[in-house]
mmCIF file of C-alpha atoms in Angstrom:
data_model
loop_
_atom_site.group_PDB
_atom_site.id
_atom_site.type_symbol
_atom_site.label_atom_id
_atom_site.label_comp_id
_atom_site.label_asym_id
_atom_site.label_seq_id
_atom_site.Cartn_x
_atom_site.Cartn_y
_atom_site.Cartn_z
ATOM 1 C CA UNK N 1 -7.433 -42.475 -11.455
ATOM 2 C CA UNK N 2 -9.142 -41.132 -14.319
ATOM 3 C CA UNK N 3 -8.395 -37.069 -13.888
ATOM 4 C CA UNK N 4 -10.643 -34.768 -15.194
ATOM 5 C CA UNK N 5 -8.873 -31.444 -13.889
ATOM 6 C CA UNK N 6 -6.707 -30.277 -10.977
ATOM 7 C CA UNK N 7 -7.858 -26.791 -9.302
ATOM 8 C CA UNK N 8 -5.379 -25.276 -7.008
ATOM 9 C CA UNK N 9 -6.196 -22.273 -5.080
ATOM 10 C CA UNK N 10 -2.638 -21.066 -4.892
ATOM 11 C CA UNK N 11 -1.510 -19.240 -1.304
ATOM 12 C CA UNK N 12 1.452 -17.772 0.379
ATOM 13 C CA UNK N 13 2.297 -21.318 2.169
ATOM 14 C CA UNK N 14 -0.918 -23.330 1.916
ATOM 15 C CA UNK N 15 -2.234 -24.552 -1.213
ATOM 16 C CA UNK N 16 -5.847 -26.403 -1.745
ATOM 17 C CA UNK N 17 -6.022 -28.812 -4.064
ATOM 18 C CA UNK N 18 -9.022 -29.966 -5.848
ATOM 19 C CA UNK N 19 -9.132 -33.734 -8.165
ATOM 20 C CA UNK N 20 -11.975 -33.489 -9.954
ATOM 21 C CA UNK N 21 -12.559 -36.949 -12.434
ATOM 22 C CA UNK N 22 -14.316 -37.280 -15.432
ATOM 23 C CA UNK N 23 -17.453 -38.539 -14.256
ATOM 24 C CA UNK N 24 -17.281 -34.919 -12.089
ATOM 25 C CA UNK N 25 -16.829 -36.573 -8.826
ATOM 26 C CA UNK N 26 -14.335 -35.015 -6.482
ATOM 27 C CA UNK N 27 -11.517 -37.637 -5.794
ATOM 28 C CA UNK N 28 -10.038 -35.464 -3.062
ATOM 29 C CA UNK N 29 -9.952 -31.549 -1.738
ATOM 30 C CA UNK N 30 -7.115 -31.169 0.637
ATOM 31 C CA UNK N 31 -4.521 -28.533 1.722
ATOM 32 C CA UNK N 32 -0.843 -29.247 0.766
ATOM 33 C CA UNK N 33 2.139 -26.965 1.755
ATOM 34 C CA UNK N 34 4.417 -24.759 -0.551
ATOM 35 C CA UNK N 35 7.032 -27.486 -0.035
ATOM 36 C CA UNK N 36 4.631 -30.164 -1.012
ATOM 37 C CA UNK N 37 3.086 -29.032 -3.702
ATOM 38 C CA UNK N 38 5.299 -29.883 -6.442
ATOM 39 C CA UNK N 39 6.268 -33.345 -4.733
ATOM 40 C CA UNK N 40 2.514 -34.423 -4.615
ATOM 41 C CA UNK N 41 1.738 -33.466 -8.357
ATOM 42 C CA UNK N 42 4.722 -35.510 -9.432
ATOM 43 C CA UNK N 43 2.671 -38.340 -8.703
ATOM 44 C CA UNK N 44 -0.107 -37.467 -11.419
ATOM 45 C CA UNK N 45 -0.175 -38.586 -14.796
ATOM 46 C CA UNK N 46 1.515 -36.509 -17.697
ATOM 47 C CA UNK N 47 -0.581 -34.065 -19.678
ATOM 48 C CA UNK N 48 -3.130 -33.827 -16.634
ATOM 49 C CA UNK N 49 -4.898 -30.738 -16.690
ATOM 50 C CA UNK N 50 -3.831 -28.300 -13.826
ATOM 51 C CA UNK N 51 -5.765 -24.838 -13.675
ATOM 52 C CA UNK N 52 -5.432 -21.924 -11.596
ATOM 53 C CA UNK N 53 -6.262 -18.271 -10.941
ATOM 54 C CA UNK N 54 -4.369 -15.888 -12.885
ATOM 55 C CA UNK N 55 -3.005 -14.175 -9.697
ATOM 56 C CA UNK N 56 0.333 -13.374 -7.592
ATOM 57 C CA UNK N 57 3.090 -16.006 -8.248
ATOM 58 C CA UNK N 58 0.646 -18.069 -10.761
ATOM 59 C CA UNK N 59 3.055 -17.585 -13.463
ATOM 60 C CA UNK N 60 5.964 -19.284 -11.330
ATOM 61 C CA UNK N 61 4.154 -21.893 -10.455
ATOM 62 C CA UNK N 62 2.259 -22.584 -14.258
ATOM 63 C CA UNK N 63 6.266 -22.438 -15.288
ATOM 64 C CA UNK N 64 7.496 -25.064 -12.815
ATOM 65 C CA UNK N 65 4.292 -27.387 -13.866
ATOM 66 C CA UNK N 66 4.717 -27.255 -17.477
ATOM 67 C CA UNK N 67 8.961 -28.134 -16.531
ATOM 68 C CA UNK N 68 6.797 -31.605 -15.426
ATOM 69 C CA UNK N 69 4.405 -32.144 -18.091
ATOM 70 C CA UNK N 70 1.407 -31.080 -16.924
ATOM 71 C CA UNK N 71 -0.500 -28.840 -19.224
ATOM 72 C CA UNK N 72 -1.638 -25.401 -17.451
ATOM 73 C CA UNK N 73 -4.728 -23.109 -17.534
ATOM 74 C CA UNK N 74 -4.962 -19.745 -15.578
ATOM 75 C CA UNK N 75 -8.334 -18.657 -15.338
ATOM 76 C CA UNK N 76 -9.857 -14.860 -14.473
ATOM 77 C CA UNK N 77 -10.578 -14.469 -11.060
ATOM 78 C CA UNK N 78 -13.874 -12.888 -12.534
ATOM 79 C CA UNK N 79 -14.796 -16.462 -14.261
ATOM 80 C CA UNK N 80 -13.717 -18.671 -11.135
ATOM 81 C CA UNK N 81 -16.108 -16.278 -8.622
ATOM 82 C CA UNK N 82 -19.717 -17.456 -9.689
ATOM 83 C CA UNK N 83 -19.068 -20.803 -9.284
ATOM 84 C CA UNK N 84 -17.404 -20.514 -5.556
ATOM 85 C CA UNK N 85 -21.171 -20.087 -3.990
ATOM 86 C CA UNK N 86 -22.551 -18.452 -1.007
ATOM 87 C CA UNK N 87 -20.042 -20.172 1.278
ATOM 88 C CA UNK N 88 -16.580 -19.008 0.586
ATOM 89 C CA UNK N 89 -13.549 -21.002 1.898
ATOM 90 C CA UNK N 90 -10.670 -22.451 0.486
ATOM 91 C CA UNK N 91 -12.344 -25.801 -0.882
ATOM 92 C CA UNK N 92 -15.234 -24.366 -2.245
ATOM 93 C CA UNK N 93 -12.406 -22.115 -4.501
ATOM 94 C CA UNK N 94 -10.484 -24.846 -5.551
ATOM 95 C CA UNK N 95 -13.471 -26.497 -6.589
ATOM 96 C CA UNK N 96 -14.679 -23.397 -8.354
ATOM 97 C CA UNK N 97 -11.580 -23.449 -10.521
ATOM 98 C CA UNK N 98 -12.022 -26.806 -11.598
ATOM 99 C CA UNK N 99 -15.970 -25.904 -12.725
ATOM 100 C CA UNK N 100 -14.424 -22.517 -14.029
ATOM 101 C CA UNK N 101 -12.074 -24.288 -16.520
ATOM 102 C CA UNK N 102 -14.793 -26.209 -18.393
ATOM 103 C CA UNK N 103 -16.758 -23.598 -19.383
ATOM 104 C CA UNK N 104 -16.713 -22.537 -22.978
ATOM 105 C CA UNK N 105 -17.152 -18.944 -22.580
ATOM 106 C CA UNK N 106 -13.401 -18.804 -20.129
ATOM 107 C CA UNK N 107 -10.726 -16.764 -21.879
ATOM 108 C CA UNK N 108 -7.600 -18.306 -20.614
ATOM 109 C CA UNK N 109 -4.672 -15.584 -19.626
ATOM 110 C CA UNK N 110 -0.915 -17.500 -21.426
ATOM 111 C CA UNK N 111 1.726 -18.336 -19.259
ATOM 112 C CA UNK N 112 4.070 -15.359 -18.697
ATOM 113 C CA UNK N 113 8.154 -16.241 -19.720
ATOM 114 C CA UNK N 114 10.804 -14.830 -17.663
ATOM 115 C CA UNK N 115 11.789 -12.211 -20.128
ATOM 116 C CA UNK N 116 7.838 -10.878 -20.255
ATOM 117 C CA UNK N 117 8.021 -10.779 -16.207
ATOM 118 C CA UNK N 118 11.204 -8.833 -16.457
ATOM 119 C CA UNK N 119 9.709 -6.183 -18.429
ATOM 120 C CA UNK N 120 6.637 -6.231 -16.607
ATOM 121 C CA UNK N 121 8.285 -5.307 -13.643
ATOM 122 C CA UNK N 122 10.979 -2.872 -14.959
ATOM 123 C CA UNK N 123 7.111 -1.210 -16.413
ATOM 124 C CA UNK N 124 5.274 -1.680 -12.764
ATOM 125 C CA UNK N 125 8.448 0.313 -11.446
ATOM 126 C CA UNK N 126 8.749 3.023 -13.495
ATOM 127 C CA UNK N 127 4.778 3.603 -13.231
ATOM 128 C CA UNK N 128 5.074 3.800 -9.564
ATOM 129 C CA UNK N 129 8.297 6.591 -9.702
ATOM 130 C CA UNK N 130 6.077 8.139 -12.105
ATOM 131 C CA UNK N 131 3.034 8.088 -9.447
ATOM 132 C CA UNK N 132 5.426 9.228 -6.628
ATOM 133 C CA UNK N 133 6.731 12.165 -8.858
ATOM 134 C CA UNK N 134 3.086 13.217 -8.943
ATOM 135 C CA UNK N 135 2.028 13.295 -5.888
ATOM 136 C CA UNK N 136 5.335 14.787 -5.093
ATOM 137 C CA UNK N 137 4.603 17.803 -7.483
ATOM 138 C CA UNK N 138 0.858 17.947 -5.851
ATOM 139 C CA UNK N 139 1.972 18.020 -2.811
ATOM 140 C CA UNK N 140 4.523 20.526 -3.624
ATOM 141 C CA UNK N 141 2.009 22.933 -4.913
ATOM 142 C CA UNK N 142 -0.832 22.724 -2.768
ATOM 143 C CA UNK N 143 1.575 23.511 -0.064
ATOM 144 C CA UNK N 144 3.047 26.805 -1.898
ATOM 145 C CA UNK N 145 -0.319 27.632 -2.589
ATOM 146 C CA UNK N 146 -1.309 28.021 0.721
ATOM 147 C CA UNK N 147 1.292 31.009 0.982
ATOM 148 C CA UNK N 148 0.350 32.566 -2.276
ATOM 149 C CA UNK N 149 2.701 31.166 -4.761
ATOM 150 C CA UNK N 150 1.353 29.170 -7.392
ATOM 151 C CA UNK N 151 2.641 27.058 -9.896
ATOM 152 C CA UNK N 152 0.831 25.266 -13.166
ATOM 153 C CA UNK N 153 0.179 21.695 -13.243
ATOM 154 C CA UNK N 154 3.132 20.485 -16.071
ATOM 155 C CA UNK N 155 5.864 18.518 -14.439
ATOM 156 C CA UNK N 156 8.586 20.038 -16.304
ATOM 157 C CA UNK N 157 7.286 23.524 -16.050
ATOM 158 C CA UNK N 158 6.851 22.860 -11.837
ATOM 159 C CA UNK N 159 10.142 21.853 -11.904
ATOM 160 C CA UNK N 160 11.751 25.418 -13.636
ATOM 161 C CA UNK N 161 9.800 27.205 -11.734
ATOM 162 C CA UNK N 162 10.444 26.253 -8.230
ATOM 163 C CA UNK N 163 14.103 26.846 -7.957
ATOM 164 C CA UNK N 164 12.820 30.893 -8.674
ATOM 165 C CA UNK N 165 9.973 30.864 -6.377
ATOM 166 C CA UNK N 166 12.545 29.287 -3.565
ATOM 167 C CA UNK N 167 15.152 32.076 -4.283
ATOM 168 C CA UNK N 168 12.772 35.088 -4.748
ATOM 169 C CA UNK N 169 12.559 37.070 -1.244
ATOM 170 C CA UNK N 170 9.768 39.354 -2.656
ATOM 171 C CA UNK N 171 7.241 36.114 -2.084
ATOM 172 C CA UNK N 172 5.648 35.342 0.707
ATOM 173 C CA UNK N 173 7.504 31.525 1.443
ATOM 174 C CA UNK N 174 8.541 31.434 4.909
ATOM 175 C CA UNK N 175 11.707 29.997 5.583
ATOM 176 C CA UNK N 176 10.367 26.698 6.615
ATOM 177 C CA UNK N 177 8.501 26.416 3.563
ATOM 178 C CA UNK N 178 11.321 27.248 1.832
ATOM 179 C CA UNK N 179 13.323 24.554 2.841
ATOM 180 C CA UNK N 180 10.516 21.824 2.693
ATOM 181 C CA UNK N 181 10.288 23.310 -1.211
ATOM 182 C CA UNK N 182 13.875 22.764 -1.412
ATOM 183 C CA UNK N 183 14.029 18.838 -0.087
ATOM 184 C CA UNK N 184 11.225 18.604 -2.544
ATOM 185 C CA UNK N 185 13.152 19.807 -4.961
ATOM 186 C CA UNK N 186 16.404 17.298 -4.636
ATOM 187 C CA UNK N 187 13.454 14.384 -4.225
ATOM 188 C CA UNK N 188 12.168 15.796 -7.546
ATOM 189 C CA UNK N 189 15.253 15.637 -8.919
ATOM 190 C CA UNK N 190 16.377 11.899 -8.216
ATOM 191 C CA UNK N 191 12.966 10.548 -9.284
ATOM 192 C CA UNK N 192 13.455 12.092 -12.788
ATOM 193 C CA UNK N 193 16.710 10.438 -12.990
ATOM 194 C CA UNK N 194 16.042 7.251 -11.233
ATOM 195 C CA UNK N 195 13.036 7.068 -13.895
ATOM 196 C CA UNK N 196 15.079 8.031 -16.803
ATOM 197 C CA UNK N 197 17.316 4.666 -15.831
ATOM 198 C CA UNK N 198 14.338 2.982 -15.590
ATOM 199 C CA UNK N 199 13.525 3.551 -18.797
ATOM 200 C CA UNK N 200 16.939 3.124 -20.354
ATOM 201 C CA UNK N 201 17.225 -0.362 -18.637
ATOM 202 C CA UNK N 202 14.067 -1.385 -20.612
ATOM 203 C CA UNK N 203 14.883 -0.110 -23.876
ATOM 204 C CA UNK N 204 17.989 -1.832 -23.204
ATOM 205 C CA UNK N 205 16.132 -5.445 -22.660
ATOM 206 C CA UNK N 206 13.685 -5.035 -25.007
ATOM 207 C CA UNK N 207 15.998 -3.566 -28.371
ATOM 208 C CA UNK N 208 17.292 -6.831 -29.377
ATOM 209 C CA UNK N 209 14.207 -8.739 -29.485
ATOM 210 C CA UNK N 210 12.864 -8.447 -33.463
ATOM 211 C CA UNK N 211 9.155 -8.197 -32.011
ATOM 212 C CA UNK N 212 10.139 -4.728 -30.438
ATOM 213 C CA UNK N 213 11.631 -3.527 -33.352
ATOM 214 C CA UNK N 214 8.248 -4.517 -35.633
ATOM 215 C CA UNK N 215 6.255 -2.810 -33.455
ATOM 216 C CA UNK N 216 8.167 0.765 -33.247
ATOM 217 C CA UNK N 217 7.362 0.761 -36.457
ATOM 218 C CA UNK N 218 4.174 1.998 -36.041
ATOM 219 C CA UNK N 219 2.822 5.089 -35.345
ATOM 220 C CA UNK N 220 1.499 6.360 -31.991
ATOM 221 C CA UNK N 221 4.110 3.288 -30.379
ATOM 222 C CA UNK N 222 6.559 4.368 -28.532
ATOM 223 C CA UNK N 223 9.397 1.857 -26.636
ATOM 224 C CA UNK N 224 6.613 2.289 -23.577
ATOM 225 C CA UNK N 225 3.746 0.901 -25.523
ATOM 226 C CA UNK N 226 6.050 -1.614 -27.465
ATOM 227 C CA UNK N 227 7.669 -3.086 -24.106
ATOM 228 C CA UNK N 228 3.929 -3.335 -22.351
ATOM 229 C CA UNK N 229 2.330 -5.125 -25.447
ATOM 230 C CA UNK N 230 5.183 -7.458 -25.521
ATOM 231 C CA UNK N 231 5.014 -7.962 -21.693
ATOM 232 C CA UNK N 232 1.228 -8.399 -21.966
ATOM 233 C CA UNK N 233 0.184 -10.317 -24.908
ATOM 234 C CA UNK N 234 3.279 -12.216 -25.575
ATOM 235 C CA UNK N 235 2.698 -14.074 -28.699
ATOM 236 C CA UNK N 236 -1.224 -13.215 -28.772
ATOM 237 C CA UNK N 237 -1.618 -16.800 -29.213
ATOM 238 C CA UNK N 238 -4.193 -17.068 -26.249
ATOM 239 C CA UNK N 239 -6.239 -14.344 -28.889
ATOM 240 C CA UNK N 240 -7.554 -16.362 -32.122
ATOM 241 C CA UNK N 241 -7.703 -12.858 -33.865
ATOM 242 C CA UNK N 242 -7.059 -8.963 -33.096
ATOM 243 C CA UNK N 243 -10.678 -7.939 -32.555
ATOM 244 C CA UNK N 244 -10.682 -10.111 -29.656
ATOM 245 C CA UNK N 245 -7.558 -8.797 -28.030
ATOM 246 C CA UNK N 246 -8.682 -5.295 -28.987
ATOM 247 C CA UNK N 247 -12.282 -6.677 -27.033
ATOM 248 C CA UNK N 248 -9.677 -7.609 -24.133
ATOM 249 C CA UNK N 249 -7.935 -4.430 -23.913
ATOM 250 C CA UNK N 250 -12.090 -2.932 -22.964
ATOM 251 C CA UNK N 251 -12.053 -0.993 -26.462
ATOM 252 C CA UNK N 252 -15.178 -2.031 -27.989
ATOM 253 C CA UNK N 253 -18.719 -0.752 -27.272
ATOM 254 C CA UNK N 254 -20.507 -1.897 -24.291
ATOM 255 C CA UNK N 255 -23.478 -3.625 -25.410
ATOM 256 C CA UNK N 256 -26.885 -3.176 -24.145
ATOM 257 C CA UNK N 257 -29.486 -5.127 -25.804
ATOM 258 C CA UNK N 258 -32.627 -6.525 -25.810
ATOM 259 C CA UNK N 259 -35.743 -8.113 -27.803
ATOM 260 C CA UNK N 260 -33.690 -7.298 -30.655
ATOM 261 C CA UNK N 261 -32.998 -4.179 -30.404
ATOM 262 C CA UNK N 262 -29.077 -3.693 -30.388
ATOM 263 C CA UNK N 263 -28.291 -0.876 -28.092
ATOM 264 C CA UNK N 264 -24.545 -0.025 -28.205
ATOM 265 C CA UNK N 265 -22.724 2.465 -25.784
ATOM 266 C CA UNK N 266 -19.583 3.669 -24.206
ATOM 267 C CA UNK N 267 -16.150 1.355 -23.998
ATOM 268 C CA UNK N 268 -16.225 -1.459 -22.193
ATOM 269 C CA UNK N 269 -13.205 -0.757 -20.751
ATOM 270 C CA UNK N 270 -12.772 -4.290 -19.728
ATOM 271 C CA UNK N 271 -8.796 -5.988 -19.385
ATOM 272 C CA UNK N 272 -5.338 -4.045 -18.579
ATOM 273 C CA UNK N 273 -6.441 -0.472 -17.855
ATOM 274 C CA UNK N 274 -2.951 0.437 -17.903
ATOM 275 C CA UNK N 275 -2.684 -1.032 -21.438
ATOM 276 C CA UNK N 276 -5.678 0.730 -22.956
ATOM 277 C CA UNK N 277 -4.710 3.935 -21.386
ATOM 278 C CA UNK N 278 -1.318 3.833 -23.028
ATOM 279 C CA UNK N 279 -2.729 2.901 -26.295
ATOM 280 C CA UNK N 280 -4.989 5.466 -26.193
ATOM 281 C CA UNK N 281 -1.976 7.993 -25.858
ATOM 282 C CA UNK N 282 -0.501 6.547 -28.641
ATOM 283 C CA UNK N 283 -3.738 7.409 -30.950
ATOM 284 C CA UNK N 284 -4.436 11.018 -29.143
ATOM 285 C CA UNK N 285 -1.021 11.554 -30.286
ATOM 286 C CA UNK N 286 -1.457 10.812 -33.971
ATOM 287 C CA UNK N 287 -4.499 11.912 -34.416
ATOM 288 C CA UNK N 288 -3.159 15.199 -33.004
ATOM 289 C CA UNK N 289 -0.672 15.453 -36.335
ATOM 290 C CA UNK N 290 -3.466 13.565 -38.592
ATOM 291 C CA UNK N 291 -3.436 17.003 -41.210
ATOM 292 C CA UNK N 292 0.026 16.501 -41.386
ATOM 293 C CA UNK N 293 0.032 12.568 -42.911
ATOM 294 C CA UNK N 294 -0.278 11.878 -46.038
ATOM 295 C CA UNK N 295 -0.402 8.415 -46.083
ATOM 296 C CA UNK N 296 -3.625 6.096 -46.123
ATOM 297 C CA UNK N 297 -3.154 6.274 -42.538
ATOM 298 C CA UNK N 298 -3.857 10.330 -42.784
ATOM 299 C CA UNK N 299 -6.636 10.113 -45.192
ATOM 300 C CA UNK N 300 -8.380 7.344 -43.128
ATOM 301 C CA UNK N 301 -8.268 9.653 -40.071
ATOM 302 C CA UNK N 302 -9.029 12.624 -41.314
ATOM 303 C CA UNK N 303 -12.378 11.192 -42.932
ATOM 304 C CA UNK N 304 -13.239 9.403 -39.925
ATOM 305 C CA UNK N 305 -13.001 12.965 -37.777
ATOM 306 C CA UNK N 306 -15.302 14.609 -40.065
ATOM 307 C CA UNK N 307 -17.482 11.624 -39.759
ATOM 308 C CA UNK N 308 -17.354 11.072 -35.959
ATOM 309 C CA UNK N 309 -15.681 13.841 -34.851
ATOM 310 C CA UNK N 310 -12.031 13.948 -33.280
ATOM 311 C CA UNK N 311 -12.727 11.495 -29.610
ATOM 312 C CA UNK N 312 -14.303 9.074 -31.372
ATOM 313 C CA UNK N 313 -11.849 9.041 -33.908
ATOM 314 C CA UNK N 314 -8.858 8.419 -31.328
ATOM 315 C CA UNK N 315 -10.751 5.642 -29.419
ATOM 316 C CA UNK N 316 -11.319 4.201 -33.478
ATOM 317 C CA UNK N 317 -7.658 4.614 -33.997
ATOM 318 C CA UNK N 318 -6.906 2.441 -30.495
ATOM 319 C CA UNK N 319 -8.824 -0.055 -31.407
ATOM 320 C CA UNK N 320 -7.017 -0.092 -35.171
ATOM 321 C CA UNK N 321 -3.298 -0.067 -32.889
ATOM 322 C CA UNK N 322 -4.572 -2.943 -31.031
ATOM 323 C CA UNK N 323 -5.467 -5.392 -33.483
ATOM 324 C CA UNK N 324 -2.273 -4.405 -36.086
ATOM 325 C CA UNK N 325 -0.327 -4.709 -32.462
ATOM 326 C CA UNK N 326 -1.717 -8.131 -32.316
ATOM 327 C CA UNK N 327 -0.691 -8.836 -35.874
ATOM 328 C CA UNK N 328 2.647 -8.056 -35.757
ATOM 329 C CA UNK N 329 3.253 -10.421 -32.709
ATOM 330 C CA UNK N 330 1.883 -13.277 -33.489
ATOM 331 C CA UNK N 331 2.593 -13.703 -37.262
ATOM 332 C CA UNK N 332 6.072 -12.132 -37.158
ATOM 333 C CA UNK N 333 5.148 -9.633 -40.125
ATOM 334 C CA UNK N 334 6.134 -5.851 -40.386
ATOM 335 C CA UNK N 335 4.063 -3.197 -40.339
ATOM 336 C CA UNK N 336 2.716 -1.869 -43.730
ATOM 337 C CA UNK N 337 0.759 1.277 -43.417
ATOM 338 C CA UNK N 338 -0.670 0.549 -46.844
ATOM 339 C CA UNK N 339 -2.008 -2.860 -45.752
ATOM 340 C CA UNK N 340 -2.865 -1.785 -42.751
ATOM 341 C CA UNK N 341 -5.345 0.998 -43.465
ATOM 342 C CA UNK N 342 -6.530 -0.527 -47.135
#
């Protein structure tokens, strides 16, 4: 059997399969179970082609393929969805993923390693404490509010307050209120600490890898931003340079053009939200203390905020972090601020 490609449209307990061969006939398009699966591709040549959607579990599965010989591609669900049709079903997807990974134009997403997935979720963990400790302060305040007590919108600044507003009498809490505020309070309390061990447990895995340490040393990344680029781009092999990781993260002007007139706009603001918006931190943050750098780094910034002016300037400064970010990882080099902003 001359393979072309294997498509899988991975499921919780049902997989379909797709065979497509080289003259781009379809050999066979079946359903096979979870406990199949593995059993059944055993029986293809080595080095076949298997490709996927990059989605839940994909990276488990890509691992326990490449174990066999096979050699994996997970594809964008956005790249595998124009080729599925106007009749969606399980077939027509698995076929769609074998069309999908001959195109030119498909960026391929790298096969996650155990230690990225680890940090990944020790990140998707702490984001979601964070999320609960916001609505938790929201909550908190719209509720007070409601009785004429209000508090400002900081986190740490709720927090000092609300232990006063509980005990002052003079206010016009009720005693219900009051002890709602209270429970709040205690909730408010664990979250900060069950997110401060959150964050100490990745700092912890990620300290002793030499990748980490390369990146902290530059400025605007934090362990935060370190950890997520490591648990993100890996190597950056799957990137040929930075400015198309930097085009991944969404941080390069959306382009509108036509008859040849190049018409450029806002941020794409394609890829990992959660990855641009941390990066983006990183540069508000040292663009905030720009006067106070006297580096090449400073004088680069400062010039480029009397050119652009100070927004444009920190999305400029992302899109610098991104592709020295990129750098770092996948040559194994460490940062020069000199070389960097020459």
């Amino acid at each position: 059997m001359n393979i072309k490609v294997v498509g899988i449209d991975i499921a919780k307990s049902v997989f379909q399969v797709c065979v497509l061969l080289h003259d781009n006939k379809v050999a066979w398009n079946r359903k096979i179970t979870r406990h199949d699966l593995m059993k059944k591709l055993s029986q293809l040549p080595d080095n076949t082609l298997i490709a996927m959607e990059a989605c839940a579990s994909s990276n488990h599965w890509a691992r326990q393929m490449q174990k066999h010989g096979f050699k994996v591609m997970l594809i964008p669900a956005q790249f595998v969805k124009p080729f599925v049709g106007h009749q969606k079903n399980d077939a027509n997807d698995a076929r769609a993923i074998c069309e999908a990974s001959q195109r030119p134009g498909v960026h391929p997403v790298q096969v996650k390693t155990i230690e990225q997935q680890d940090i990944k979720a020790l990140r998707n963990v702490r984001q979601r404490l964070i999320d609960n400790r916001i609505a938790l302060v929201n909550q908190s305040r719209a509720m007070a509010a409601e009785y004429g007590v209000i508090f400002p919108k900081h986190v740490a600044k709720f927090q000092e307050l609300l232990p006063l507003a509980i005990e002052d009498a003079s206010n016009q809490l009720s005693h219900v209120m009051r002890r709602l505020l209270l429970e709040n309070y205690d909730e408010l309390k664990q979250l900060n600490r069950d997110i401060q061990q959150v964050e100490y447990d990745l700092l912890e895995l990620c300290k002793t890898d030499r990748r980490f340490r390369a990146l902290r040393e530059v400025p605007g990344f934090g362990p935060i931003i370190s950890s997520a680029l490591i648990s993100e781009l890996g190597t950056g092999k799957q990137f040929s340079n930075g400015r198309q990781f930097s085009a991944w993260c969404g941080l390069v002007p959306k382009q509108h053009s036509s008859g040849g007139k190049s018409c450029l706009k806002g941020i794409t603001k394609n890829g990992n939200k959660q990855l641009r918006t941390l990066i983006l931190h990183g540069a508000r943050a040292v663009v905030r203390y720009a006067d106070k750098r006297q580096d090449k780094m400073g004088f680069w910034l400062r010039e480029l905020i009397v050119r652009r002016g100070k927004v444009k300037a920190i999305v400029a400064l992302a899109n610098k972090l991104c592709r020295i970010g990129w750098r770092l990882l996948s040559s194994g080099e460490q940062f020069d601020v000199n070389k960097a902003f020459a």
